[in-house]
Amino acid sequence: MSPLNVGIVGTGIFAKDMHLPCYQAYPDRFRVAAANNRTKSKAENFAKLAGIPENKVYDTVDEVFQDKDIDFVDAMLPVQYNLDIVKKAIAAKKPILLEKPIAANLKQARELVHVAESSDVPVGIAENWLYLEVLEEAHKHIGKIGPILAFTHNSTGPFVSSNKYLATTWRQNPEHIGGFLSDGGVHQMGLAASLVGEFETVSALTRQVREQSGTDDIVFSTVSIKNSDVIGTFTYGSAFGATDKSVYLKIYGRNGSLLVDLSDKAHPVVKVRVGGTQETAGSEEVYPVKTDGTAGVKAEFLNFHETVSKKDKHLFKGSPRVTFHHLAVIAAFLDSSAKKGSPVKVEEP
Ligand SMILES: NC(=O)c1ccc[n+]([C@@H]2O[C@H](COP(=O)([O-])OP(=O)(O)OC[C@H]3O[C@@H](n4cnc5c(N)ncnc54)[C@H](OP(=O)(O)O)[C@@H]3O)[C@@H](O)[C@H]2O)c1
């Protein structure tokens, strides 16, 4: 089978540093074949790296959609443009992969879900954490700990002033709700919800610690899980002073506990303890996880390849409906915090 031709829209940091090398890792499946960017010179530079011919560096997004050789579009724009580009994709009947979060706010996200679900055209939200190798490992063992009772999700770290993403103007003046809370928080939600289920209600307090974040950048919350008695805490923020990077999900069951620890992202690990009481506890099982260093992006691309090749939008894990929930939880955190931590129900699409 010949490779799928990809049209890139938005040739910024993530396009160059992550998407391009991941496509190039599978030359039998993908050919990066066209590009468009607001600042054309950046698209031209990207084209040189990608081996895209000059006549396929387009001035407008519409030209990418009109190009009959392009099998799907990969859009990496500030997220407030996601809804508009999905509408263009559906009108052109061209599959589209979009970078997360699904949209800048819940109104746009809800419309995006409904527009995407009204058509058979595959629309994928690139929440690559849904494909983390450590998640797959955790799924193998989660059954051992019996019914889940509670969990603690924690992703905290020191502020990194040299973070390359901090320098992008659309992040400094965010039009998307929650700024960095939604930017990275939807990844955390993807991981947590995949293992413990979707959140039903949240009671949260958020704060802005760093001026550079543009808006609130830490959240501490307690939550309940849909259709269950499961309760948990969810803490997120990398705006603190010097501290260790601590990224983990600990799940407590009636017959043991499971820890997913991503603090060292090159060496994630799953740890399991089985037993209904301290007296019957077995020794700790430790499962180190090998990663390909792309935080799930390569696996995500293979999933989108299959989705487009088989023309079956249901094959893609990061559907608009699944990823709506992750943004809806961030929206609920902000809403709850505005109400001084009162419980808020997470909205449905
Ligand atoms: N999955 C992940 O882990 C991950 C990591 C990083 C980023 N991302 C996502 O990737 C996307 C891009 O992020 P990035 O970090 O690569 O940012 P970036 O470097 O700022 O790239 C954004 C691109 O969009 C273009 N753009 C900006 N404003 C525009 C406008 N008004 N109209 C049309 N194009 C516009 C920019 O063009 P100019 O050259 O003209 O500025 C730039 O090339 C975002 O959706 C982000 O959430 C995901």
Tab-separated table of C-alpha atoms and ligand atoms in Angstrom:
chain	number	residue	atom	x	y	z
A	1	MET	CA	0.000	0.000	0.000
A	2	SER	CA	1.333	3.456	-0.845
A	3	PRO	CA	1.897	5.894	2.018
A	4	LEU	CA	-0.801	8.377	3.012
A	5	ASN	CA	-0.043	11.959	1.955
A	6	VAL	CA	-0.222	14.357	4.895
A	7	GLY	CA	-0.941	18.086	4.573
A	8	ILE	CA	0.448	20.035	7.531
A	9	VAL	CA	-1.308	23.212	8.682
A	10	GLY	CA	0.706	25.155	11.282
A	11	THR	CA	4.427	24.489	11.035
A	12	GLY	CA	5.407	25.634	14.541
A	13	ILE	CA	7.407	23.998	17.318
A	14	PHE	CA	5.493	20.756	17.710
A	15	ALA	CA	5.162	20.232	13.953
A	16	LYS	CA	8.918	20.435	13.516
A	17	ASP	CA	10.105	18.778	16.719
A	18	MET	CA	7.639	15.927	17.031
A	19	HIS	CA	5.147	15.355	14.205
A	20	LEU	CA	7.624	15.546	11.331
A	21	PRO	CA	10.164	13.062	12.786
A	22	CYS	CA	7.348	10.701	13.809
A	23	TYR	CA	5.916	10.670	10.265
A	24	GLN	CA	9.418	10.222	8.861
A	25	ALA	CA	9.890	7.166	11.102
A	26	TYR	CA	7.240	5.373	8.981
A	27	PRO	CA	8.060	6.139	5.311
A	28	ASP	CA	5.928	3.183	4.187
A	29	ARG	CA	2.846	4.700	5.870
A	30	PHE	CA	3.200	8.493	5.644
A	31	ARG	CA	4.561	11.100	3.260
A	32	VAL	CA	4.527	14.688	4.497
A	33	ALA	CA	3.403	16.182	1.219
A	34	ALA	CA	2.140	19.764	1.688
A	35	ALA	CA	2.376	22.585	4.199
A	36	ASN	CA	0.729	25.866	5.086
A	37	ASN	CA	1.573	28.352	7.815
A	38	ARG	CA	0.463	31.889	8.623
A	39	THR	CA	4.055	33.063	8.232
A	40	LYS	CA	4.947	31.521	4.891
A	41	SER	CA	8.728	31.581	5.375
A	42	LYS	CA	8.299	29.143	8.275
A	43	ALA	CA	6.327	26.779	6.044
A	44	GLU	CA	9.079	27.040	3.427
A	45	ASN	CA	11.742	26.124	5.980
A	46	PHE	CA	9.593	23.256	7.193
A	47	ALA	CA	9.138	22.100	3.584
A	48	LYS	CA	12.901	21.909	3.117
A	49	LEU	CA	13.235	19.696	6.194
A	50	ALA	CA	10.321	17.527	5.110
A	51	GLY	CA	11.259	17.281	1.424
A	52	ILE	CA	8.005	18.968	0.336
A	53	PRO	CA	8.252	20.496	-3.183
A	54	GLU	CA	7.893	24.306	-3.447
A	55	ASN	CA	4.582	24.099	-5.298
A	56	LYS	CA	3.057	22.288	-2.308
A	57	VAL	CA	3.775	25.103	0.128
A	58	TYR	CA	0.375	26.753	0.123
A	59	ASP	CA	-0.631	30.314	0.962
A	60	THR	CA	-4.000	29.299	2.372
A	61	VAL	CA	-5.513	26.476	4.387
A	62	ASP	CA	-8.185	26.068	1.691
A	63	GLU	CA	-5.573	25.128	-0.896
A	64	VAL	CA	-4.403	22.265	1.337
A	65	PHE	CA	-7.973	20.960	1.525
A	66	GLN	CA	-8.465	21.349	-2.240
A	67	ASP	CA	-5.313	19.345	-3.055
A	68	LYS	CA	-6.630	15.990	-4.305
A	69	ASP	CA	-3.325	14.267	-3.520
A	70	ILE	CA	-3.645	14.960	0.208
A	71	ASP	CA	-5.156	12.037	2.149
A	72	PHE	CA	-5.479	13.840	5.461
A	73	VAL	CA	-4.681	17.143	7.133
A	74	ASP	CA	-2.710	17.449	10.359
A	75	ALA	CA	-3.473	20.803	12.029
A	76	MET	CA	-1.231	22.232	14.739
A	77	LEU	CA	-2.678	25.687	15.356
A	78	PRO	CA	-3.481	27.679	18.485
A	79	VAL	CA	-6.525	25.712	19.646
A	80	GLN	CA	-9.054	28.515	19.171
A	81	TYR	CA	-8.827	27.706	15.441
A	82	ASN	CA	-9.641	23.994	15.821
A	83	LEU	CA	-13.406	24.311	15.281
A	84	ASP	CA	-13.072	26.321	12.066
A	85	ILE	CA	-10.601	23.910	10.545
A	86	VAL	CA	-12.754	20.901	11.418
A	87	LYS	CA	-15.658	22.555	9.583
A	88	LYS	CA	-13.402	22.981	6.540
A	89	ALA	CA	-12.323	19.322	6.765
A	90	ILE	CA	-15.900	18.068	6.908
A	91	ALA	CA	-16.901	20.313	3.971
A	92	ALA	CA	-13.926	19.032	1.934
A	93	LYS	CA	-14.545	15.426	3.127
A	94	LYS	CA	-10.902	15.218	4.158
A	95	PRO	CA	-9.904	13.388	7.383
A	96	ILE	CA	-8.227	15.610	9.949
A	97	LEU	CA	-5.992	15.128	12.957
A	98	LEU	CA	-5.923	18.128	15.312
A	99	GLU	CA	-3.676	18.976	18.191
A	100	LYS	CA	-5.152	19.060	21.702
A	101	PRO	CA	-7.002	20.395	23.606
A	102	ILE	CA	-10.090	19.819	21.494
A	103	ALA	CA	-10.972	23.552	21.492
A	104	ALA	CA	-10.512	26.816	23.344
A	105	ASN	CA	-13.715	26.501	25.400
A	106	LEU	CA	-16.665	24.174	25.939
A	107	LYS	CA	-18.978	26.021	23.542
A	108	GLN	CA	-16.547	25.463	20.669
A	109	ALA	CA	-15.745	21.928	21.854
A	110	ARG	CA	-19.432	20.979	21.960
A	111	GLU	CA	-19.997	22.318	18.450
A	112	LEU	CA	-16.901	20.455	17.261
A	113	VAL	CA	-18.237	17.164	18.680
A	114	HIS	CA	-21.595	17.656	16.986
A	115	VAL	CA	-20.108	18.719	13.650
A	116	ALA	CA	-17.723	15.734	13.676
A	117	GLU	CA	-20.434	13.282	14.690
A	118	SER	CA	-22.695	14.460	11.858
A	119	SER	CA	-20.245	13.079	9.292
A	120	ASP	CA	-18.272	9.904	8.522
A	121	VAL	CA	-15.087	11.899	7.948
A	122	PRO	CA	-12.503	10.871	10.591
A	123	VAL	CA	-11.759	13.712	13.048
A	124	GLY	CA	-9.067	12.826	15.576
A	125	ILE	CA	-7.879	14.900	18.523
A	126	ALA	CA	-4.185	14.218	19.054
A	127	GLU	CA	-4.134	13.528	22.778
A	128	ASN	CA	-1.042	11.371	22.598
A	129	TRP	CA	-1.097	10.418	26.294
A	130	LEU	CA	-3.976	8.080	25.440
A	131	TYR	CA	-1.267	5.962	23.804
A	132	LEU	CA	1.386	5.988	26.562
A	133	GLU	CA	3.072	2.602	26.880
A	134	VAL	CA	2.699	2.847	30.671
A	135	LEU	CA	-1.072	3.020	30.291
A	136	GLU	CA	-1.097	-0.228	28.341
A	137	GLU	CA	0.999	-1.852	31.100
A	138	ALA	CA	-1.318	-0.548	33.825
A	139	HIS	CA	-4.363	-1.984	32.015
A	140	LYS	CA	-2.750	-5.445	32.174
A	141	HIS	CA	-2.622	-5.333	35.998
A	142	ILE	CA	-5.518	-3.156	37.131
A	143	GLY	CA	-7.846	-6.162	37.508
A	144	LYS	CA	-5.601	-7.608	40.244
A	145	ILE	CA	-6.454	-4.891	42.782
A	146	GLY	CA	-10.175	-5.635	42.880
A	147	PRO	CA	-12.882	-2.979	42.716
A	148	ILE	CA	-11.407	0.530	42.642
A	149	LEU	CA	-12.206	2.634	45.714
A	150	ALA	CA	-10.175	5.796	45.335
A	151	PHE	CA	-7.210	7.409	43.579
A	152	THR	CA	-4.699	10.218	43.743
A	153	HIS	CA	-3.505	11.834	40.529
A	154	ASN	CA	-0.564	14.162	41.027
A	155	SER	CA	1.425	16.009	38.399
A	156	THR	CA	3.570	18.706	39.934
A	157	GLY	CA	6.905	20.233	39.152
A	158	PRO	CA	9.077	23.317	39.288
A	159	PHE	CA	8.491	26.281	36.987
A	160	VAL	CA	10.835	26.070	33.988
A	161	SER	CA	11.414	29.600	32.750
A	162	SER	CA	13.265	28.378	29.626
A	163	ASN	CA	10.310	26.198	28.517
A	164	LYS	CA	10.126	26.759	24.734
A	165	TYR	CA	6.327	26.634	24.770
A	166	LEU	CA	6.177	29.518	27.259
A	167	ALA	CA	7.560	31.815	24.565
A	168	THR	CA	4.594	31.333	22.181
A	169	THR	CA	2.418	34.455	22.256
A	170	TRP	CA	-0.860	32.517	22.041
A	171	ARG	CA	0.054	30.758	25.305
A	172	GLN	CA	1.129	33.994	27.030
A	173	ASN	CA	-2.250	35.572	26.206
A	174	PRO	CA	-4.462	32.505	26.158
A	175	GLU	CA	-7.818	32.560	24.422
A	176	HIS	CA	-8.229	28.940	25.565
A	177	ILE	CA	-9.705	28.359	29.027
A	178	GLY	CA	-7.233	27.546	31.750
A	179	GLY	CA	-4.095	28.339	29.720
A	180	PHE	CA	-1.472	25.792	30.778
A	181	LEU	CA	-4.085	23.992	32.905
A	182	SER	CA	-5.892	22.863	29.763
A	183	ASP	CA	-2.767	22.756	27.575
A	184	GLY	CA	-1.184	19.960	29.615
A	185	GLY	CA	-4.086	19.102	31.894
A	186	VAL	CA	-6.002	17.290	29.151
A	187	HIS	CA	-3.078	14.845	28.881
A	188	GLN	CA	-3.277	14.173	32.623
A	189	MET	CA	-7.031	13.700	32.299
A	190	GLY	CA	-6.552	11.272	29.411
A	191	LEU	CA	-4.351	9.116	31.608
A	192	ALA	CA	-6.529	9.326	34.725
A	193	ALA	CA	-9.899	8.813	32.996
A	194	SER	CA	-8.562	5.848	30.994
A	195	LEU	CA	-7.856	4.008	34.240
A	196	VAL	CA	-10.418	5.242	36.795
A	197	GLY	CA	-13.284	6.399	34.551
A	198	GLU	CA	-14.805	9.752	33.647
A	199	PHE	CA	-15.188	12.417	36.350
A	200	GLU	CA	-18.715	13.272	37.435
A	201	THR	CA	-18.238	16.159	39.897
A	202	VAL	CA	-15.261	18.218	40.997
A	203	SER	CA	-14.538	20.555	43.905
A	204	ALA	CA	-11.480	22.552	43.000
A	205	LEU	CA	-9.361	25.555	43.800
A	206	THR	CA	-7.099	27.027	41.137
A	207	ARG	CA	-4.543	29.813	41.389
A	208	GLN	CA	-2.230	31.761	39.118
A	209	VAL	CA	1.332	31.510	40.426
A	210	ARG	CA	3.344	32.796	37.444
A	211	GLU	CA	2.600	35.925	35.483
A	212	GLN	CA	4.011	34.249	32.346
A	213	SER	CA	1.230	31.633	32.469
A	214	GLY	CA	-1.330	34.280	31.465
A	215	THR	CA	-3.987	32.743	33.727
A	216	ASP	CA	-4.429	30.157	36.502
A	217	ASP	CA	-1.702	27.546	36.444
A	218	ILE	CA	-2.257	25.231	39.434
A	219	VAL	CA	-5.270	23.182	40.516
A	220	PHE	CA	-5.952	21.126	43.646
A	221	SER	CA	-9.233	19.193	43.640
A	222	THR	CA	-11.337	16.360	44.957
A	223	VAL	CA	-13.499	14.483	42.463
A	224	SER	CA	-16.085	11.729	42.080
A	225	ILE	CA	-16.271	9.209	39.245
A	226	LYS	CA	-19.377	8.623	37.110
A	227	ASN	CA	-21.605	5.624	37.815
A	228	SER	CA	-19.554	4.484	40.804
A	229	ASP	CA	-18.632	5.257	44.408
A	230	VAL	CA	-15.016	5.997	43.416
A	231	ILE	CA	-13.539	9.213	44.796
A	232	GLY	CA	-10.169	10.799	44.231
A	233	THR	CA	-7.921	13.799	44.172
A	234	PHE	CA	-6.422	15.489	41.131
A	235	THR	CA	-3.531	17.924	41.492
A	236	TYR	CA	-1.779	19.604	38.593
A	237	GLY	CA	0.715	22.400	38.092
A	238	SER	CA	4.307	23.092	37.146
A	239	ALA	CA	4.515	26.637	38.423
A	240	PHE	CA	6.170	25.986	41.787
A	241	GLY	CA	9.607	26.828	43.098
A	242	ALA	CA	12.326	24.193	43.172
A	243	THR	CA	10.807	20.776	43.776
A	244	ASP	CA	11.068	17.336	42.218
A	245	LYS	CA	9.044	16.483	39.105
A	246	SER	CA	6.379	14.192	40.479
A	247	VAL	CA	3.896	12.655	38.065
A	248	TYR	CA	1.922	9.670	39.272
A	249	LEU	CA	-1.496	8.073	39.509
A	250	LYS	CA	-2.043	5.867	42.532
A	251	ILE	CA	-5.168	3.724	42.475
A	252	TYR	CA	-6.476	2.101	45.646
A	253	GLY	CA	-8.574	-1.060	45.322
A	254	ARG	CA	-10.290	-3.375	47.784
A	255	ASN	CA	-7.672	-6.036	46.998
A	256	GLY	CA	-4.520	-3.964	46.562
A	257	SER	CA	-3.150	-0.880	44.881
A	258	LEU	CA	-1.526	0.141	41.614
A	259	LEU	CA	0.877	2.986	40.973
A	260	VAL	CA	1.630	4.483	37.563
A	261	ASP	CA	4.769	6.570	37.989
A	262	LEU	CA	5.865	8.844	35.137
A	263	SER	CA	8.075	11.136	37.181
A	264	ASP	CA	11.095	9.973	35.179
A	265	LYS	CA	9.517	10.129	31.728
A	266	ALA	CA	12.285	8.067	30.135
A	267	HIS	CA	11.765	5.285	32.686
A	268	PRO	CA	8.095	5.053	33.639
A	269	VAL	CA	7.043	2.229	35.907
A	270	VAL	CA	3.919	0.423	37.065
A	271	LYS	CA	3.963	-0.985	40.606
A	272	VAL	CA	1.326	-3.303	42.020
A	273	ARG	CA	0.612	-4.621	45.514
A	274	VAL	CA	-1.986	-7.351	45.828
A	275	GLY	CA	-3.835	-8.301	49.015
A	276	GLY	CA	-6.994	-7.365	50.880
A	277	THR	CA	-5.212	-6.356	54.104
A	278	GLN	CA	-1.725	-5.639	55.373
A	279	GLU	CA	-1.569	-9.195	56.737
A	280	THR	CA	-2.297	-10.801	53.363
A	281	ALA	CA	-0.250	-8.336	51.226
A	282	GLY	CA	2.067	-9.898	48.654
A	283	SER	CA	5.411	-8.353	47.802
A	284	GLU	CA	5.504	-5.378	45.458
A	285	GLU	CA	5.404	-6.221	41.751
A	286	VAL	CA	7.468	-3.792	39.680
A	287	TYR	CA	6.973	-3.433	35.915
A	288	PRO	CA	9.437	-1.051	34.254
A	289	VAL	CA	8.049	0.209	30.934
A	290	LYS	CA	10.072	0.806	27.763
A	291	THR	CA	9.131	3.963	25.870
A	292	ASP	CA	9.880	5.107	22.337
A	293	GLY	CA	10.416	8.655	23.650
A	294	THR	CA	7.462	10.182	21.766
A	295	ALA	CA	4.905	10.148	24.629
A	296	GLY	CA	2.545	8.092	22.496
A	297	VAL	CA	2.708	10.172	19.303
A	298	LYS	CA	4.006	7.352	17.092
A	299	ALA	CA	1.319	4.951	18.303
A	300	GLU	CA	-1.292	7.668	17.812
A	301	PHE	CA	-0.169	8.182	14.207
A	302	LEU	CA	-0.396	4.450	13.507
A	303	ASN	CA	-3.928	4.504	14.939
A	304	PHE	CA	-4.861	7.440	12.677
A	305	HIS	CA	-3.281	5.663	9.694
A	306	GLU	CA	-5.509	2.650	10.297
A	307	THR	CA	-8.544	4.905	10.818
A	308	VAL	CA	-8.020	6.724	7.509
A	309	SER	CA	-7.032	3.607	5.540
A	310	LYS	CA	-10.077	1.665	6.694
A	311	LYS	CA	-12.314	4.758	6.441
A	312	ASP	CA	-13.665	3.977	9.915
A	313	LYS	CA	-13.639	6.988	12.246
A	314	HIS	CA	-14.616	4.806	15.215
A	315	LEU	CA	-11.171	3.176	15.230
A	316	PHE	CA	-9.462	6.311	16.557
A	317	LYS	CA	-9.072	6.517	20.352
A	318	GLY	CA	-8.932	10.317	20.636
A	319	SER	CA	-12.458	10.969	19.389
A	320	PRO	CA	-14.012	14.408	19.837
A	321	ARG	CA	-16.429	12.950	22.426
A	322	VAL	CA	-13.683	11.300	24.518
A	323	THR	CA	-11.485	14.394	24.477
A	324	PHE	CA	-14.416	16.753	25.152
A	325	HIS	CA	-14.555	15.206	28.619
A	326	HIS	CA	-10.946	16.087	29.345
A	327	LEU	CA	-11.505	19.769	28.569
A	328	ALA	CA	-14.867	19.690	30.382
A	329	VAL	CA	-13.081	18.642	33.585
A	330	ILE	CA	-10.689	21.601	33.308
A	331	ALA	CA	-13.704	23.880	32.743
A	332	ALA	CA	-15.355	22.397	35.844
A	333	PHE	CA	-12.204	23.032	37.914
A	334	LEU	CA	-12.271	26.706	36.918
A	335	ASP	CA	-15.998	27.003	37.534
A	336	SER	CA	-15.717	25.344	40.948
A	337	SER	CA	-12.802	27.571	41.933
A	338	ALA	CA	-14.788	30.672	40.944
A	339	LYS	CA	-17.423	29.390	43.404
A	340	LYS	CA	-14.802	28.996	46.157
A	341	GLY	CA	-14.537	25.225	45.690
A	342	SER	CA	-18.237	24.311	45.566
A	343	PRO	CA	-18.938	21.030	43.776
A	344	VAL	CA	-19.570	21.370	40.037
A	345	LYS	CA	-20.931	18.708	37.682
A	346	VAL	CA	-18.739	18.065	34.661
A	347	GLU	CA	-20.606	19.018	31.474
A	348	GLU	CA	-21.557	16.537	28.759
A	349	PRO	CA	-21.051	17.225	25.024
B	1	LIG	N1	0.499	16.852	22.166
B	1	LIG	C1	1.427	17.575	22.757
B	1	LIG	O1	2.079	17.124	23.677
B	1	LIG	C2	1.674	18.976	22.276
B	1	LIG	C3	2.872	19.628	22.577
B	1	LIG	C4	3.052	20.914	22.071
B	1	LIG	C5	2.075	21.527	21.313
B	1	LIG	N2	0.927	20.864	21.057
B	1	LIG	C6	-0.151	21.488	20.262
B	1	LIG	O2	0.347	21.807	18.977
B	1	LIG	C7	-0.266	22.992	18.488
B	1	LIG	C8	0.813	23.992	18.106
B	1	LIG	O3	1.581	24.287	19.236
B	1	LIG	P1	3.096	24.772	19.136
B	1	LIG	O4	3.667	24.618	20.487
B	1	LIG	O5	3.780	24.112	18.002
B	1	LIG	O6	2.880	26.329	18.882
B	1	LIG	P2	3.532	27.301	17.819
B	1	LIG	O7	4.978	26.980	17.641
B	1	LIG	O8	3.156	28.665	18.231
B	1	LIG	O9	2.785	26.906	16.469
B	1	LIG	C9	1.526	27.412	16.138
B	1	LIG	C10	1.477	27.645	14.659
B	1	LIG	O10	0.201	28.184	14.346
B	1	LIG	C11	0.379	29.365	13.590
B	1	LIG	N3	-0.585	30.414	13.966
B	1	LIG	C12	-0.559	31.207	15.038
B	1	LIG	N4	-1.597	32.047	15.043
B	1	LIG	C13	-2.273	31.798	13.928
B	1	LIG	C14	-3.417	32.373	13.350
B	1	LIG	N5	-4.062	33.404	13.929
B	1	LIG	N6	-3.865	31.879	12.194
B	1	LIG	C15	-3.216	30.874	11.607
B	1	LIG	N7	-2.093	30.303	12.093
B	1	LIG	C16	-1.636	30.763	13.250
B	1	LIG	C17	1.744	29.886	13.890
B	1	LIG	O11	2.187	30.592	12.744
B	1	LIG	P3	3.261	31.775	12.790
B	1	LIG	O12	4.522	31.125	12.359
B	1	LIG	O13	2.758	32.785	11.839
B	1	LIG	O14	3.309	32.273	14.215
B	1	LIG	C18	2.532	28.641	14.209
B	1	LIG	O15	3.233	28.099	13.129
B	1	LIG	C19	-1.193	23.477	19.605
B	1	LIG	O16	-2.482	23.004	19.357
B	1	LIG	C20	-0.641	22.793	20.848
B	1	LIG	O17	-1.617	22.585	21.842
B	1	LIG	C21	0.717	19.607	21.513
